[in-house]
Amino acid sequence: MRCSPADSMLRHDLVYLQPEAAWQSPCAAPGSPLAQAAQRWLAAGRPLVAARQPADEEMLVLGLTLPTAQGRQRLAIRVEPEAIERCRPPLQIEQCLHRLPAAHALELGSLAERARAGAIALGVYGSLAWEAISGEPYRHQASDIDLICDVASERQLIAMLGELERTAARVPCRLDGEIRFPDGNAVAWREILAHLPTPETPVLAKGQRDVALLPLARLIATLSPEHCHA
């Protein structure tokens, strides 16, 4: 489990607040229905999600997407660093399979097993994760499945791109998500796959504090050429 200070949080991490912690949101005025819904969420002990942290922001920026009953409203929530009780990586695929149709679950479960065999960290975020966390409806027939995949080596990157591409061809819904490099920058896996033949092409990289167009080759250079698995 990662500790809670801002410099150790990664995007998509699950963040739990201290009981009765103060928070504020530019999206929900105090006492409004949205603020009340967010307060009920927190009172139930449910987590928020770590967002990108602006460089000039002293407070931490977290995110919450409310269930379908509240229109899947997205809220930005700001807290003091001391408000965080703990944080942890995103849910694993196995923790979300019960929310999927059998055909989806079978393919995603196999993907998780292959990632684990390659010592690759693979997590779930987005509507599927919110649904698994809360037990409340979020997804609809056209909902995507979003995955965050941390790679440490070129071998892991190539292997995981192949696995994602194969799985995406086998599930009825769209399989989206990001590959995260050791420097913290994350890029949509489909964009990486499309530009592997031309690695000098800029790709949209989402970092811990900013978003930038970076050459894919620069990100690949942060990977180790080989990675020995335990």
C-alpha positions as semicolon CSV with decimal commas, in nm:
position;residue;x (nm);y (nm);z (nm)
1;M;0,000;0,000;0,000
2;R;0,132;0,343;-0,091
3;C;0,130;0,617;0,172
4;S;-0,093;0,920;0,146
5;P;0,126;1,229;0,087
6;A;0,072;1,396;-0,247
7;D;0,417;1,308;-0,375
8;S;0,343;0,937;-0,341
9;M;-0,006;0,937;-0,492
10;L;-0,048;0,832;-0,853
11;R;-0,338;0,920;-1,080
12;H;-0,623;0,672;-1,044
13;D;-0,516;0,569;-0,692
14;L;-0,803;0,521;-0,446
15;V;-0,787;0,778;-0,166
16;Y;-0,966;0,741;0,167
17;L;-1,028;1,046;0,384
18;Q;-1,010;1,071;0,761
19;P;-1,352;1,048;0,929
20;E;-1,516;1,392;0,937
21;A;-1,242;1,538;0,716
22;A;-1,322;1,879;0,569
23;W;-1,352;1,904;0,192
24;Q;-1,472;2,148;-0,069
25;S;-1,581;2,130;-0,429
26;P;-1,626;2,401;-0,692
27;C;-1,885;2,169;-0,847
28;A;-2,113;2,142;-0,543
29;A;-2,217;2,432;-0,323
30;P;-2,243;2,350;0,050
31;G;-2,584;2,205;0,129
32;S;-2,670;2,140;-0,236
33;P;-2,803;1,799;-0,347
34;L;-2,465;1,720;-0,506
35;A;-2,278;1,812;-0,188
36;Q;-2,516;1,599;0,016
37;A;-2,464;1,305;-0,220
38;A;-2,086;1,344;-0,193
39;Q;-2,108;1,361;0,186
40;R;-2,313;1,040;0,196
41;W;-2,050;0,874;-0,024
42;L;-1,772;0,973;0,214
43;A;-1,973;0,886;0,524
44;A;-2,006;0,533;0,385
45;G;-1,627;0,505;0,392
46;R;-1,591;0,498;0,015
47;P;-1,279;0,630;-0,157
48;L;-1,217;0,917;-0,394
49;V;-0,974;0,896;-0,685
50;A;-0,643;1,079;-0,716
51;A;-0,648;1,331;-0,999
52;R;-0,372;1,529;-1,164
53;Q;-0,225;1,769;-0,906
54;P;-0,176;2,130;-1,026
55;A;0,174;2,257;-0,951
56;D;0,047;2,574;-0,782
57;E;-0,222;2,406;-0,571
58;E;-0,155;2,349;-0,200
59;M;-0,468;2,143;-0,150
60;L;-0,497;1,797;-0,303
61;V;-0,732;1,747;-0,595
62;L;-0,940;1,429;-0,590
63;G;-1,230;1,310;-0,801
64;L;-1,568;1,151;-0,749
65;T;-1,820;1,031;-1,005
66;L;-2,164;0,986;-0,852
67;P;-2,387;0,691;-0,950
68;T;-2,641;0,690;-1,231
69;A;-2,912;0,797;-0,985
70;Q;-2,728;1,130;-0,955
71;G;-2,667;1,154;-1,329
72;R;-2,307;1,024;-1,304
73;Q;-2,210;1,377;-1,207
74;R;-1,833;1,426;-1,181
75;L;-1,707;1,629;-0,888
76;A;-1,362;1,774;-0,822
77;I;-1,296;1,761;-0,449
78;R;-1,017;1,949;-0,272
79;V;-0,877;1,852;0,066
80;E;-0,579;1,936;0,283
81;P;-0,305;1,669;0,276
82;E;-0,376;1,593;0,643
83;A;-0,729;1,486;0,550
84;I;-0,603;1,169;0,384
85;E;-0,620;0,854;0,594
86;R;-0,470;0,618;0,335
87;C;-0,441;0,551;-0,034
88;R;-0,408;0,235;-0,238
89;P;-0,367;0,132;-0,601
90;P;-0,672;0,100;-0,828
91;L;-0,894;-0,207;-0,805
92;Q;-0,766;-0,520;-0,974
93;I;-0,966;-0,671;-1,256
94;E;-1,067;-0,968;-1,040
95;Q;-1,241;-0,731;-0,798
96;C;-1,465;-0,602;-1,077
97;L;-1,557;-0,917;-1,272
98;H;-1,882;-0,967;-1,081
99;R;-2,015;-0,647;-1,241
100;L;-1,959;-0,776;-1,596
101;P;-2,148;-1,014;-1,826
102;A;-1,997;-1,362;-1,835
103;A;-1,835;-1,315;-2,177
104;H;-1,663;-0,995;-2,066
105;A;-1,557;-1,145;-1,734
106;L;-1,396;-1,450;-1,894
107;E;-1,178;-1,245;-2,130
108;L;-1,085;-0,982;-1,871
109;G;-1,001;-1,249;-1,616
110;S;-0,768;-1,416;-1,866
111;L;-0,605;-1,080;-1,939
112;A;-0,545;-1,028;-1,567
113;E;-0,382;-1,371;-1,537
114;R;-0,146;-1,301;-1,828
115;A;-0,052;-0,961;-1,685
116;R;0,023;-1,119;-1,348
117;A;0,238;-1,383;-1,515
118;G;0,445;-1,101;-1,663
119;A;0,471;-0,916;-1,329
120;I;0,271;-0,628;-1,479
121;A;0,051;-0,412;-1,256
122;L;-0,295;-0,382;-1,411
123;G;-0,580;-0,184;-1,251
124;V;-0,931;-0,069;-1,333
125;Y;-1,065;0,285;-1,323
126;G;-1,371;0,465;-1,460
127;S;-1,731;0,350;-1,444
128;L;-1,653;-0,018;-1,386
129;A;-1,437;0,065;-1,085
130;W;-1,693;0,307;-0,939
131;E;-1,960;0,040;-0,976
132;A;-1,749;-0,227;-0,806
133;I;-1,663;0,013;-0,521
134;S;-2,020;0,122;-0,454
135;G;-2,238;-0,164;-0,576
136;E;-2,455;0,101;-0,744
137;P;-2,531;0,127;-1,117
138;Y;-2,291;0,328;-1,334
139;R;-2,249;0,138;-1,657
140;H;-2,476;0,114;-1,960
141;Q;-2,472;-0,096;-2,274
142;A;-2,213;0,122;-2,449
143;S;-1,984;0,172;-2,147
144;D;-1,610;0,130;-2,197
145;I;-1,376;-0,062;-1,970
146;D;-1,079;0,150;-1,861
147;L;-0,750;-0,005;-1,751
148;I;-0,428;0,147;-1,614
149;C;-0,119;-0,061;-1,682
150;D;0,221;0,012;-1,523
151;V;0,520;-0,117;-1,718
152;A;0,887;-0,114;-1,624
153;S;1,054;-0,262;-1,932
154;E;1,029;-0,262;-2,309
155;R;0,943;-0,631;-2,296
156;Q;0,649;-0,563;-2,066
157;L;0,530;-0,277;-2,288
158;I;0,528;-0,485;-2,607
159;A;0,373;-0,784;-2,434
160;M;0,096;-0,579;-2,276
161;L;0,012;-0,395;-2,597
162;G;-0,035;-0,730;-2,766
163;E;-0,251;-0,863;-2,485
164;L;-0,469;-0,550;-2,481
165;E;-0,513;-0,561;-2,857
166;R;-0,614;-0,929;-2,850
167;T;-0,855;-0,881;-2,561
168;A;-1,010;-0,573;-2,722
169;A;-1,092;-0,782;-3,029
170;R;-1,272;-1,040;-2,814
171;V;-1,494;-0,830;-2,588
172;P;-1,812;-0,664;-2,717
173;C;-1,745;-0,333;-2,540
174;R;-1,458;-0,094;-2,606
175;L;-1,142;-0,163;-2,405
176;D;-0,967;0,164;-2,328
177;G;-0,710;0,286;-2,080
178;E;-0,351;0,391;-2,037
179;I;0,001;0,256;-2,024
180;R;0,198;0,431;-1,748
181;F;0,574;0,467;-1,782
182;P;0,824;0,477;-1,493
183;D;0,841;0,859;-1,503
184;G;0,468;0,876;-1,423
185;N;0,353;0,976;-1,771
186;A;0,058;0,776;-1,903
187;V;-0,053;0,743;-2,265
188;A;-0,360;0,576;-2,416
189;W;-0,255;0,226;-2,513
190;R;-0,422;0,255;-2,852
191;E;-0,220;0,568;-2,928
192;I;0,105;0,394;-2,835
193;L;0,018;0,096;-3,052
194;A;-0,061;0,320;-3,348
195;H;0,269;0,510;-3,324
196;L;0,515;0,231;-3,241
197;P;0,637;0,226;-3,604
198;T;0,709;0,603;-3,583
199;P;0,834;0,653;-3,226
200;E;0,939;1,014;-3,283
201;T;0,571;1,104;-3,320
202;P;0,438;1,312;-3,026
203;V;0,174;1,142;-2,813
204;L;-0,053;1,288;-2,547
205;A;0,115;1,212;-2,215
206;K;-0,074;1,266;-1,890
207;G;0,163;1,323;-1,601
208;Q;0,113;1,372;-1,231
209;R;0,095;1,750;-1,271
210;D;0,053;1,832;-1,639
211;V;-0,042;1,710;-1,985
212;A;0,205;1,739;-2,270
213;L;0,279;1,619;-2,621
214;L;0,596;1,411;-2,591
215;P;0,777;1,194;-2,846
216;L;0,690;0,831;-2,786
217;A;1,062;0,748;-2,809
218;R;1,130;0,970;-2,508
219;L;0,883;0,772;-2,298
220;I;1,013;0,437;-2,418
221;A;1,361;0,550;-2,316
222;T;1,246;0,553;-1,952
223;L;1,194;0,176;-1,967
224;S;1,463;-0,073;-1,883
225;P;1,572;-0,283;-2,187
226;E;1,524;-0,601;-1,987
227;H;1,336;-0,677;-1,669
228;C;1,395;-0,997;-1,477
229;H;1,081;-1,139;-1,323
230;A;1,090;-1,296;-0,979
